[in-house]
XYZ file of C-alpha atoms in Angstrom:
637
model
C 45.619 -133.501 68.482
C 46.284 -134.214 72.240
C 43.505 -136.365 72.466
C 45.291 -138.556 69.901
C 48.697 -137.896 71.580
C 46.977 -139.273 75.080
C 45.421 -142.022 73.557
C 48.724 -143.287 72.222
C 50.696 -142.859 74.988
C 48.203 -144.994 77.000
C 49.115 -147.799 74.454
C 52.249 -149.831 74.605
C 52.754 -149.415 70.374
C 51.808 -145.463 71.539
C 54.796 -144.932 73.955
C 57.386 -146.656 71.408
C 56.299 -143.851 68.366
C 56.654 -141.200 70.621
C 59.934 -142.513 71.991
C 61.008 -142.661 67.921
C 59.658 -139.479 67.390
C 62.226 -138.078 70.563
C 65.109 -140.049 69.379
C 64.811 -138.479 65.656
C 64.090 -134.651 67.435
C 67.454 -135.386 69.682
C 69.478 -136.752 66.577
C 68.770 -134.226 63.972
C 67.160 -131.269 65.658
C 69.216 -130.877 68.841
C 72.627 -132.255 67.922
C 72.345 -129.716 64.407
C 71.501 -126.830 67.531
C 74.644 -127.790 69.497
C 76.605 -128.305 66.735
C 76.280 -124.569 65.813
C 76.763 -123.573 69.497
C 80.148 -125.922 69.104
C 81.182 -124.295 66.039
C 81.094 -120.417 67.548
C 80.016 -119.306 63.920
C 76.081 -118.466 64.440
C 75.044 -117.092 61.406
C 78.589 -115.867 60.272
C 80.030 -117.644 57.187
C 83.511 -117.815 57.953
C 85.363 -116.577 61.147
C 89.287 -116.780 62.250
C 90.099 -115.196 65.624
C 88.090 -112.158 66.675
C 87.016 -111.039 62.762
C 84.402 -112.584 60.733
C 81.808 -112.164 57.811
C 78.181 -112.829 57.641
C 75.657 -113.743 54.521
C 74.965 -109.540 54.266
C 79.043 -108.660 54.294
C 79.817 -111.383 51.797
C 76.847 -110.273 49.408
C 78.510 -106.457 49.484
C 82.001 -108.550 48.253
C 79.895 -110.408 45.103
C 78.191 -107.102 44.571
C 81.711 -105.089 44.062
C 82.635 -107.877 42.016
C 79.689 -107.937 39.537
C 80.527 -103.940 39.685
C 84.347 -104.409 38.693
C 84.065 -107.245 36.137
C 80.848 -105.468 34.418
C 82.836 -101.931 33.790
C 84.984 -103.542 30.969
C 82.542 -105.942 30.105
C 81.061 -106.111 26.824
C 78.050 -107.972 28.381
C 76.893 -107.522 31.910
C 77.540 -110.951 34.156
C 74.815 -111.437 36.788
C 74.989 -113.679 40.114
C 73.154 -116.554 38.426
C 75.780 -116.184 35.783
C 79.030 -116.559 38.890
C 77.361 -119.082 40.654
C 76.993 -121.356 37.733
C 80.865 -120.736 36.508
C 81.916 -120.979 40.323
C 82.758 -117.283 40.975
C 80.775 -117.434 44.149
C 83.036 -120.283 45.663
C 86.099 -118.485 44.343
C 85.379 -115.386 46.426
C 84.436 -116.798 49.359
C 87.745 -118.632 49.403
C 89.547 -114.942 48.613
C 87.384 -113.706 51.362
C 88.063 -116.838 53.892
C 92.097 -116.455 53.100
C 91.458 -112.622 53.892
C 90.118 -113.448 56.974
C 92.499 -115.653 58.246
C 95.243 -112.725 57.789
C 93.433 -110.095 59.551
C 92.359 -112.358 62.055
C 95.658 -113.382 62.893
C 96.547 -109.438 63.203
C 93.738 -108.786 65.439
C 95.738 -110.998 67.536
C 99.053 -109.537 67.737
C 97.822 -106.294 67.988
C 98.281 -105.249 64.243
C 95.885 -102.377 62.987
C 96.071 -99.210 61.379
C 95.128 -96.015 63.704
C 92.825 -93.242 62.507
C 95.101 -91.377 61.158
C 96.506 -93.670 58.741
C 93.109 -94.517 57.311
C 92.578 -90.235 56.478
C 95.956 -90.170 54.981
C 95.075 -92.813 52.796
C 91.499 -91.107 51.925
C 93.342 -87.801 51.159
C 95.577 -89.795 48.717
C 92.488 -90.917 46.491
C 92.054 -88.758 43.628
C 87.872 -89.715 43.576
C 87.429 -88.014 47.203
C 89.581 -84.815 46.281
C 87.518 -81.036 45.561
C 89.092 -80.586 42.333
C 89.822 -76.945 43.174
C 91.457 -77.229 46.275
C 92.904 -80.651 45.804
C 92.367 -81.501 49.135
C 90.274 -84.003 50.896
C 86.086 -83.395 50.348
C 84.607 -84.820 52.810
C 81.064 -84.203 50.283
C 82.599 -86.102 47.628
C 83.725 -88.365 49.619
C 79.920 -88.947 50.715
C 78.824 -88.616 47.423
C 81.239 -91.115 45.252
C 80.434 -93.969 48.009
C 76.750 -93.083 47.677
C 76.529 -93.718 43.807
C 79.279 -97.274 44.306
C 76.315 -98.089 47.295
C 79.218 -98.382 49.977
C 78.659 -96.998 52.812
C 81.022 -95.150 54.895
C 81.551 -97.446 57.468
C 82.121 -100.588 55.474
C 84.429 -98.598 53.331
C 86.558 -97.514 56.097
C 86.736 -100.858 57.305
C 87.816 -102.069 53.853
C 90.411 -99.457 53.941
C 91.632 -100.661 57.418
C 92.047 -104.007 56.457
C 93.904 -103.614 52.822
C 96.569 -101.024 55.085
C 96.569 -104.128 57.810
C 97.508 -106.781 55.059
C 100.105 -104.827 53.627
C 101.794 -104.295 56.580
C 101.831 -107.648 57.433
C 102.813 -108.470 54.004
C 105.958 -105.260 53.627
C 107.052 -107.213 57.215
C 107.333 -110.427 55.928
C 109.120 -109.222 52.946
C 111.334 -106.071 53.709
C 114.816 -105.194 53.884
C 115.561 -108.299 51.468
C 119.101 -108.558 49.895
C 119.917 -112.227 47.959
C 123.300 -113.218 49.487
C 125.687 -112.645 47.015
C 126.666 -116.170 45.342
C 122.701 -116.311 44.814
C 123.224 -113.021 42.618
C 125.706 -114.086 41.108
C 124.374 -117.330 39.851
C 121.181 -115.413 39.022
C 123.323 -112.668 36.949
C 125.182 -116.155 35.246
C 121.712 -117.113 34.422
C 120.200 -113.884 32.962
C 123.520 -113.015 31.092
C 124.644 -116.660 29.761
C 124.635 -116.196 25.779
C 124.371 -118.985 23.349
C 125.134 -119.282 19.604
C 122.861 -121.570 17.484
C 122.692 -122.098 13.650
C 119.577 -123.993 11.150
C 118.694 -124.584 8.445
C 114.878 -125.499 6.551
C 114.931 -129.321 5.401
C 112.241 -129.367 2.867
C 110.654 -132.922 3.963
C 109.587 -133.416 -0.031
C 113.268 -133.749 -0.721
C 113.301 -137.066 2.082
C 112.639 -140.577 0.253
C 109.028 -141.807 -0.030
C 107.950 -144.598 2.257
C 106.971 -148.429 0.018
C 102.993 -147.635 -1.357
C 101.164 -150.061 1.106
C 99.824 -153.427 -0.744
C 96.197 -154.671 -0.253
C 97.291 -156.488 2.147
C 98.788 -154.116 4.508
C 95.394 -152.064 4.133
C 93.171 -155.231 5.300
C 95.631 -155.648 8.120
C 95.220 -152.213 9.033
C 91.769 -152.223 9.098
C 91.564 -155.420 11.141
C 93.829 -153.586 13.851
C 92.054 -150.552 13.909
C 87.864 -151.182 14.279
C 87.494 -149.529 17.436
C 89.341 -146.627 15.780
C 87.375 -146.303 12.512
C 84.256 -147.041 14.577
C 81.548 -143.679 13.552
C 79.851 -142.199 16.815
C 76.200 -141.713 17.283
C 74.636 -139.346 15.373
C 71.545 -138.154 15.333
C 68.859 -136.186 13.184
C 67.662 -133.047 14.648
C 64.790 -130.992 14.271
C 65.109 -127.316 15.698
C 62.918 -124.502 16.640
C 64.918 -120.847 16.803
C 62.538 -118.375 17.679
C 63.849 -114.617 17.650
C 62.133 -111.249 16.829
C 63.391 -111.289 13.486
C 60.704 -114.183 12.836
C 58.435 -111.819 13.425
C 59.466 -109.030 11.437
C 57.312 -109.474 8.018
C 54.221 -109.194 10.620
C 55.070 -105.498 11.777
C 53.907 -102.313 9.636
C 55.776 -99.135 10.175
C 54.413 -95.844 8.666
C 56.524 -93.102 6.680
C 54.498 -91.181 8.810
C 55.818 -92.785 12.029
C 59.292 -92.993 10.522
C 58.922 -88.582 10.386
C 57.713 -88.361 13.729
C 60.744 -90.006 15.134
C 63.030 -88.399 12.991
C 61.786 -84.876 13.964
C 62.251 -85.740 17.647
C 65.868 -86.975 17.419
C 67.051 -85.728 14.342
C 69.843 -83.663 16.154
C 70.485 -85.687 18.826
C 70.612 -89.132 16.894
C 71.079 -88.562 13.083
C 73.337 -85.204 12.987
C 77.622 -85.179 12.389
C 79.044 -85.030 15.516
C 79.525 -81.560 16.850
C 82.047 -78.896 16.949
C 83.463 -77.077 19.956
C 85.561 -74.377 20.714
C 87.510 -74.393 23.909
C 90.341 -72.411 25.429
C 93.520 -73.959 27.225
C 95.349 -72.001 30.095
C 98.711 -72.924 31.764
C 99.543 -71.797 34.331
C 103.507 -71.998 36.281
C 101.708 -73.429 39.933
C 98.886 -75.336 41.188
C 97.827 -72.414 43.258
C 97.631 -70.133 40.156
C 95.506 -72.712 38.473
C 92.983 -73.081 41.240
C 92.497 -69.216 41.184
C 92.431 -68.906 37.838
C 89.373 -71.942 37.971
C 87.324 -69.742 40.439
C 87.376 -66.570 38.523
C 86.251 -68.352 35.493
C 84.035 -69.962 37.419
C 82.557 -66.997 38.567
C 82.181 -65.451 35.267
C 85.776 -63.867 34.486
C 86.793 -63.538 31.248
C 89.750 -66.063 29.897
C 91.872 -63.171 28.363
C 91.216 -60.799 31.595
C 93.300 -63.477 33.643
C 97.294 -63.264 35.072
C 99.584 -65.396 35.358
C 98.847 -67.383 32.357
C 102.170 -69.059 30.731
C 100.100 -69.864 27.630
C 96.879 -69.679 25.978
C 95.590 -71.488 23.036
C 91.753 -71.692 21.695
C 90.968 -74.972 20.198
C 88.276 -76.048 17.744
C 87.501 -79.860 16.890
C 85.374 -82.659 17.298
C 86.137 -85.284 20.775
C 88.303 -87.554 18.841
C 90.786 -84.415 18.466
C 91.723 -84.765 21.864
C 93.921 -87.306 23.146
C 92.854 -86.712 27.005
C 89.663 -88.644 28.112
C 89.363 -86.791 30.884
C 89.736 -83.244 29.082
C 87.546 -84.494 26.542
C 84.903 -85.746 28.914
C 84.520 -82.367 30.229
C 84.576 -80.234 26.868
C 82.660 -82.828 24.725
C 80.740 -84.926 27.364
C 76.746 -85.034 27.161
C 75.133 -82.022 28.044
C 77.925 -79.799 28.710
C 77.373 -76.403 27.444
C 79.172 -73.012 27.027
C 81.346 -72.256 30.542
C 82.707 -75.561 31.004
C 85.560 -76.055 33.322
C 87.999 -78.312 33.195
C 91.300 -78.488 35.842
C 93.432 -77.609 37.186
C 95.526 -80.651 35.904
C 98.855 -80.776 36.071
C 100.783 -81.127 32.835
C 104.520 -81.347 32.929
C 105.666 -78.625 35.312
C 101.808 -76.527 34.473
C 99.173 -77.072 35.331
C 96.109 -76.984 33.013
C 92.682 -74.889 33.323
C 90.460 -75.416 30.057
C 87.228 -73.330 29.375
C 84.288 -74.693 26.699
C 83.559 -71.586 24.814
C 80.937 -72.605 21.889
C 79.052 -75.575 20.980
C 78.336 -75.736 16.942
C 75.724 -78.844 16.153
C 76.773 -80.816 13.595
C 74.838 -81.002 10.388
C 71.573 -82.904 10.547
C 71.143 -86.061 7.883
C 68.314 -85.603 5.501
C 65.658 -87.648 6.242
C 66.089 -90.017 2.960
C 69.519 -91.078 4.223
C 68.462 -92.090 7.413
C 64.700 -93.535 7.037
C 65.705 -97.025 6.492
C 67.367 -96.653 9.969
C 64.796 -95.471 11.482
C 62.368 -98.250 9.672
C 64.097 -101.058 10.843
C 64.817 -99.702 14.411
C 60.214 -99.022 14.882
C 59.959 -102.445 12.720
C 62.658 -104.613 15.273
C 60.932 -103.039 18.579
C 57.639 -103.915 17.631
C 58.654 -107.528 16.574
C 59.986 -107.471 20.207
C 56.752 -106.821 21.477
C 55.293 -109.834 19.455
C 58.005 -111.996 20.464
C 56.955 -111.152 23.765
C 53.622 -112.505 23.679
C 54.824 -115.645 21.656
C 57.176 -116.499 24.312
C 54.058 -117.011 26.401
C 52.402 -119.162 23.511
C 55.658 -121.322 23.535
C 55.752 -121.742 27.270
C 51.957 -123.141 27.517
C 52.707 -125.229 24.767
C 56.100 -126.559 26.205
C 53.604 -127.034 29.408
C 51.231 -128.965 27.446
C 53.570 -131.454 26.652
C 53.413 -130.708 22.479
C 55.690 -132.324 20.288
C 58.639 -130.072 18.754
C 56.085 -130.127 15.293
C 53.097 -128.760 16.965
C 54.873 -126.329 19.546
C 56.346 -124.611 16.214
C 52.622 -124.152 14.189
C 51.543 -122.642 17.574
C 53.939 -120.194 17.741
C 54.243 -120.351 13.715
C 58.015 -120.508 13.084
C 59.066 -122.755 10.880
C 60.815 -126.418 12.162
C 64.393 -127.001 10.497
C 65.500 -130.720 10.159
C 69.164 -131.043 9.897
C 71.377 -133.836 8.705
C 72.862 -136.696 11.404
C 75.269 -135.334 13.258
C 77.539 -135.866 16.369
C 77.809 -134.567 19.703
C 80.113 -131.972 18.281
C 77.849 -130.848 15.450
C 79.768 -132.665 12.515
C 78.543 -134.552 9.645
C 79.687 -137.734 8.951
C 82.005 -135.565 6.036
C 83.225 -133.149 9.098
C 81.064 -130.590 7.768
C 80.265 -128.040 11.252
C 76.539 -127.142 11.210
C 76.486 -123.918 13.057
C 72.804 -123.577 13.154
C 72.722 -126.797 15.380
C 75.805 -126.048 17.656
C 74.416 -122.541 18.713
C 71.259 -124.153 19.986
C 74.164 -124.405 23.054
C 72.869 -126.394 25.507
C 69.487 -127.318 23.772
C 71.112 -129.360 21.432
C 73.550 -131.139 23.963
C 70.325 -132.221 24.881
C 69.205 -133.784 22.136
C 72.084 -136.466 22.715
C 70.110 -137.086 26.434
C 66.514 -137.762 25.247
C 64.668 -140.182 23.075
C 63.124 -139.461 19.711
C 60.146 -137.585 19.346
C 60.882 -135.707 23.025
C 61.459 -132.260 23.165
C 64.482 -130.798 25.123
C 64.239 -127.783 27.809
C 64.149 -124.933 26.103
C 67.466 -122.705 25.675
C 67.586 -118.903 25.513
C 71.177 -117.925 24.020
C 71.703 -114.437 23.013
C 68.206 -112.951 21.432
C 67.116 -116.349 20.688
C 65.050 -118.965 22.037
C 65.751 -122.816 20.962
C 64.354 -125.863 21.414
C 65.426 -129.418 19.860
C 63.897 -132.516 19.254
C 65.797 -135.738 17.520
C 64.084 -136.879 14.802
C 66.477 -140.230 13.715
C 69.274 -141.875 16.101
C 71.997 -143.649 14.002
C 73.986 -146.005 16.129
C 77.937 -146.241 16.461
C 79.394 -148.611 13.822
C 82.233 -150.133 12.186
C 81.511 -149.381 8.540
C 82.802 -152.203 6.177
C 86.065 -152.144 4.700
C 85.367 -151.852 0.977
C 83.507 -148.604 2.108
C 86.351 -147.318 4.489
C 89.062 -148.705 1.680
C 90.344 -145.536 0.227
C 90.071 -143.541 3.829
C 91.979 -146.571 5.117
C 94.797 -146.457 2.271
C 95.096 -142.249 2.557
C 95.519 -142.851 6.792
C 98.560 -145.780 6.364
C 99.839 -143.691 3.676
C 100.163 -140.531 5.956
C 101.388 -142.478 8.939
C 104.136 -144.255 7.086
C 105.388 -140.689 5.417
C 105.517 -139.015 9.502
C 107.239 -141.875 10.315
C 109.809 -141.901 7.271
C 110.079 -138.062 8.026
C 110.877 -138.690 11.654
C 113.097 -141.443 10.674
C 115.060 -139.501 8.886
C 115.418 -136.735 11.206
C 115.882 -139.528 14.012
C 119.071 -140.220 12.090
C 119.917 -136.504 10.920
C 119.920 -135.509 14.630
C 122.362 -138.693 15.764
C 124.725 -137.913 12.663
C 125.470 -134.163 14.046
C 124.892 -134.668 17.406
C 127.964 -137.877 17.250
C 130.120 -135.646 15.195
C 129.746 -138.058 11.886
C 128.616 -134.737 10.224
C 127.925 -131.481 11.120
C 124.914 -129.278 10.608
C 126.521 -126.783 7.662
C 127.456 -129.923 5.797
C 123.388 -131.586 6.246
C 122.130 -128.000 5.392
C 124.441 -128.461 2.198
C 123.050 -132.057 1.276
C 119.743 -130.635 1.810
C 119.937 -128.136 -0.839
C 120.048 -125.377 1.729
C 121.878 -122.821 3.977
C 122.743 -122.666 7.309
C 121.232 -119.392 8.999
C 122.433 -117.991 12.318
C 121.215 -114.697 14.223
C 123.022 -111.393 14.510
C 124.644 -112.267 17.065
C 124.615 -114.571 20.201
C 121.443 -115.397 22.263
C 120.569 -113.935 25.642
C 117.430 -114.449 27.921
C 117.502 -110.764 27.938
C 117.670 -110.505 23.824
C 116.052 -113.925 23.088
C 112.749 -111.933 22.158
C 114.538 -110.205 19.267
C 116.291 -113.281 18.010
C 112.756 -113.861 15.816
C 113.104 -117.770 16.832
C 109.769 -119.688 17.894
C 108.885 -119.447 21.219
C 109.372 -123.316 21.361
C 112.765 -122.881 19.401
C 113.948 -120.492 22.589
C 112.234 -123.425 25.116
C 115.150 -125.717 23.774
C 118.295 -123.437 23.049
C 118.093 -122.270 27.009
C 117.529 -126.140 28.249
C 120.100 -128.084 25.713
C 123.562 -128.468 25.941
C 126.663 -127.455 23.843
C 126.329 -129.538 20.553
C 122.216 -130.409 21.158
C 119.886 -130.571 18.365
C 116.576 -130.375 18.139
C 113.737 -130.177 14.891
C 110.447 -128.287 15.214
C 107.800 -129.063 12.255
C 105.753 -126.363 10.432
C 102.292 -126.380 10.963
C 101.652 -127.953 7.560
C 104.929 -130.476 8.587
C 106.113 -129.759 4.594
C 109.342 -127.858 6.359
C 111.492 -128.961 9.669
C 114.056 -126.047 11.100
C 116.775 -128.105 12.104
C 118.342 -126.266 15.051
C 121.471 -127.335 16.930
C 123.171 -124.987 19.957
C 126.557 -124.463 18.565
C 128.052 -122.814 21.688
C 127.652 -121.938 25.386
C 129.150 -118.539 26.491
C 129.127 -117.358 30.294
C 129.015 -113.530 31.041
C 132.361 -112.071 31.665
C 133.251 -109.835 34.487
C 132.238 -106.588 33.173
C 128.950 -108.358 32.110
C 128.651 -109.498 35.530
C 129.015 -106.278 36.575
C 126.288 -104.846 34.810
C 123.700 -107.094 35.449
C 124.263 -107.437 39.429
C 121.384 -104.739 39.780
C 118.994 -106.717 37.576
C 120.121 -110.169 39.027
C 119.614 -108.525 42.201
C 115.795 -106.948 41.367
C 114.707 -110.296 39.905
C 115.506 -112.053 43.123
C 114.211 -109.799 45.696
C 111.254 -109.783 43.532
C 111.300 -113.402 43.737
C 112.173 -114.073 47.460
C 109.783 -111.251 48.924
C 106.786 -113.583 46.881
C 108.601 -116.813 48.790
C 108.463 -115.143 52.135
C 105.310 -113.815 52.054
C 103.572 -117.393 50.873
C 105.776 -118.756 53.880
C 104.313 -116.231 55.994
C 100.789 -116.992 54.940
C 101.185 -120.443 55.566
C 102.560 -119.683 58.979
C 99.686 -117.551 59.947
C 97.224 -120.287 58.705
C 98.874 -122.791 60.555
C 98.267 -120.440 63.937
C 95.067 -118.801 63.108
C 91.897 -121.497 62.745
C 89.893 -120.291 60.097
C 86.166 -121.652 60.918
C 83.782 -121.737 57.588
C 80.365 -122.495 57.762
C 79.447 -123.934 54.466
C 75.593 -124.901 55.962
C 75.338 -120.622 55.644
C 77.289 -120.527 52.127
C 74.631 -123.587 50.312
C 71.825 -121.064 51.742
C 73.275 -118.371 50.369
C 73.907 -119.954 47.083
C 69.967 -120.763 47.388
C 68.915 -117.206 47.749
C 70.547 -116.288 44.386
C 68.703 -119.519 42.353
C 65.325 -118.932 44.247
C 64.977 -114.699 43.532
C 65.780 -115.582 39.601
């Protein structure tokens, strides 16, 4: 290599690489170097004032989200799973914003001391020895250990939610609205409206002219782009699941025994039956002695100070309490369990398990068929296993859809043309082609014959194919004659019907007629609520929520029609009166008025203050660091 590099530079074409070669090195290699010195950010991904976070801090943050969103999940989310619906970029945004706050308070000398980060820990029920009720410095240890916090980067966290809300109670405290404010906002909240209706049945309105032959032509000739059918396309899809594989698997009665005997009264007994005891006691203190002697063996009935005492038998859904329940009915609590002391009312609460009777066992003939299907769907699993690695090297060979599905031998459905959104040409949905999910969007993207990447959705596998592309087309008229006829007929009967409320509306409204007497020439009633409308009470009027929209932004005299669903009814509403509160009313909502708008200025001054503090505070992001980050969660899938 540097006898190549010296022969070139003793050549004239030699010197002008190498001074290429330099120019590219100081363009992209060195100016990307200072650029990063410029920037102050290193290997940080965001930074304002003297706080910032790196790739490790940030991956804690998605972490304790995954952990929050997955404990009342149905189905665990994974990081793929936020990345691809753009979690990741929405937390590092809520962590950026975050930043910027705390930054700025770093520089004006706002932080919490030592002290007011303990007082906070001893106010967290997780941390607290449950018979002392005092800070536990072990559970403390130990509940961070099992979230994988650690102590340090909790404490921090800690710090910087007491930081934020102090710069946040600030910006917002000692609020009062000035007094005409309230009182507009009390004018507002107790303003109460009268309104009547009435049902117009729209069968009752004339019937629009049948159109002629001619007006159908016409209205085909106006409307070919509109009546023009989309693609569609013939599919041909492979679902592979376990169930295919189910008629392959053999389960033995004596197999179905063996498991049955293991589990019998763990997994196909009635629930079990427990006896417990309940102590109150008149004082915390009380309680937490009364935990320790039972603790240490004392019997429930040698104890003193007990207010009451009540022995309980049931089954877990008996008790109301999930956290009494959890300790007398949880999994593998036995005789001598403690519960408390927890405060109830003015006691407080020491419960003691006493017995544990197992619940009858299931004969084996009511649950074999249970236990069949559960041995016969795990070992399909295991075959659908090694089929998913038959499907791969054929998808890798390059088979067509046909042979892929004889190598892994499930069978090929062909379904009828269809469109993007899975409809026959009849608007029939064909659900077995829409849950192929992104496979069969696919389908739309490739040519005939090709095969599309394969899609795992649920416990299935899918893969598409099309078979047949139909193009878009204008179908001729004498085909499209009868649809053509049934769409001018519907048009022209919504546009008699809103004709005819057009001019029902202008008749009231102008004081020709009034909305009792239309209600009579309708056949019909006029129906008003109990009593006048408030935004307070305007839930309990039982009007449509798009009925209320309207009777709190018309005026006196307004009126307004709302269509059913099925548009064979109109309510015909019209606000008959306007009402302002009078004084007493006033009165009496001045506190609410007043909550409302504190409510609402304190969210005003804080967004202000935000906005101030990101104006002063540069918030520096370095979105080189948040693509590589994004790249570590595709590449360890």
């Amino acid at each position: 290599m540097l006898a190549l590099m010296k022969s070139l530079m003793n050549s004239f074409v030699g010197k002008i690489i190498v001074m290429i070669i330099i120019a590219g090195m100081a363009f992209w290699g060195v100016d990307q170097m200072f650029a990063q010195i410029r920037g102050g950010l290193g290997s940080n991904m965001a930074a304002a004032g003297s706080r910032s976070f790196d790739p490790s801090t940030f991956d804690r943050r998605v972490e304790s989200v995954i952990r929050n969103i997955n404990a009342d999940a149905e189905e665990p989310v994974t990081k793929p799973e936020l990345l691809e619906q753009g979690v990741i970029d929405q937390v590092f945004q809520l962590e950026a914003a975050k930043l910027t706050l705390l930054g700025y308070a770093d520089s004006i000398g706002v932080r919490p001391s030592t002290d007011a980060v303990v007082e906070e820990l001893k106010n967290i029920d997780a941390f607290k020895n449950p018979l002392t009720g005092a800070l536990d410095l072990d559970t403390y240890r130990d509940t961070l250990y099992r979230s994988r916090i650690s102590q340090a980067d909790y404490e921090q966290q800690l710090a910087d939610d007491l930081t934020m809300k102090a710069l946040r109670d600030g910006a917002s405290a000692a609020i009062y609205p000035p007094k005409t404010l309230s009182s507009l906002q009390a004018r507002y909240i107790g303003e109460a409206r009268n309104v009547g209706w009435f049902i117009l049945d729209t069968s009752t309105l004339p019937e629009p002219d049948a159109p002629t032959e001619e007006d159908i032509r016409a209205y085909y000739d106006d409307n070919l782009d509109a009546l023009k059918q989309p693609e569609r396309r013939m599919i041909d899809v492979l679902r592979m699941s376990a169930e295919d594989f189910l008629s392959q698997v053999t389960v033995t009665e004596q197999e179905v025994a063996t498991v049955y005997e293991a589990s019998k009264s763990d997994r196909y007994s009635e629930p079990d039956t427990r006896t417990y005891i309940e102590l109150l006691f008149p004082t915390r203190e009380a309680a937490r002695t009364a935990f320790g002697l039972l603790a240490a063996g004392a019997d429930p009935a040698s104890l003193e100070g007990v207010t009451s005492r009540e022995t309980k038998t049931g089954r877990r859904p008996s008790v109301t309490d999930p956290t009494l329940a959890e300790a007398m009915f949880g999994a593998g609590k036995q005789s001598g369990a403690l519960f408390g002391p927890s405060e109830r009312g003015d006691q407080w609460l020491v419960a003691r398990l006493v017995s544990v009777q197992p619940g009858a066992v299931f004969p084996l003939e009511q649950v074999e068929n249970e236990i069949r299907d559960q041995l016969a769907r795990e070992r399909a699993g295991v075959l659908l296993f090694d089929k998913m690695e038959a499907l791969d090297r054929a998808i890798g060979a390059g088979y067509p859809l046909s042979q892929i599905a004889e190598e892994v031998g499930v069978p090929l459905m062909t379904y009828a043309p269809v469109d993007q959104s899975g409809r026959t040409r009849g608007g029939t949905p064909l659900a077995g082609l829409i849950n192929a999910g992104e496979a069969f969007q696919q389908a739309f993207e490739i040519p005939v014959g090709e095969t599309s990447n394969r899609a795992d959705i649920g416990e299935a596998t899918y893969l598409t194919s099309p078979r047949q592309i139909i193009e878009s087309y204008t179908p001729e008229f004498e085909e499209l004659r009868d649809d053509v006829r049934a769409g001018l007929v519907r048009q022209r009967e919504a546009s008699g019907v809103q004709g005819a409320l057009d001019d029902l509306t202008d008749r009231i409204e102008s004081g020709e007629s009034t909305l009792e007497a239309e209600a009579r020439a309708a056949g019909e009633i006029m129906e008003t609520p109990l009593g006048p409308i408030t935004r307070r009470t305007a839930a309990e009027s039982g009007l449509p929520n798009a009925a209320l929209t309207s009777v709190f932004s018309g005026k006196e005299g307004d009126v307004f029609t709302f269509p059913s669903r099925d548009g064979n009814a109109v309510m015909v509403l019209q606000i008959t009166s306007i009402t302002p509160p009078d004084e007493a009313d006033m009165a009496e909502l001045g506190p609410l008025a007043n909550s409302s708008l504190i409510s609402s200025l304190q969210d005003d001054l804080n967004q202000a203050m935000e906005t101030e503090v990101a104006s002063a505070t540069k918030l520096r992001t370095n979105q080189g660091a948040l693509r590589a980050y994004k790249a570590t969660i595709t590449s360890d899938q």
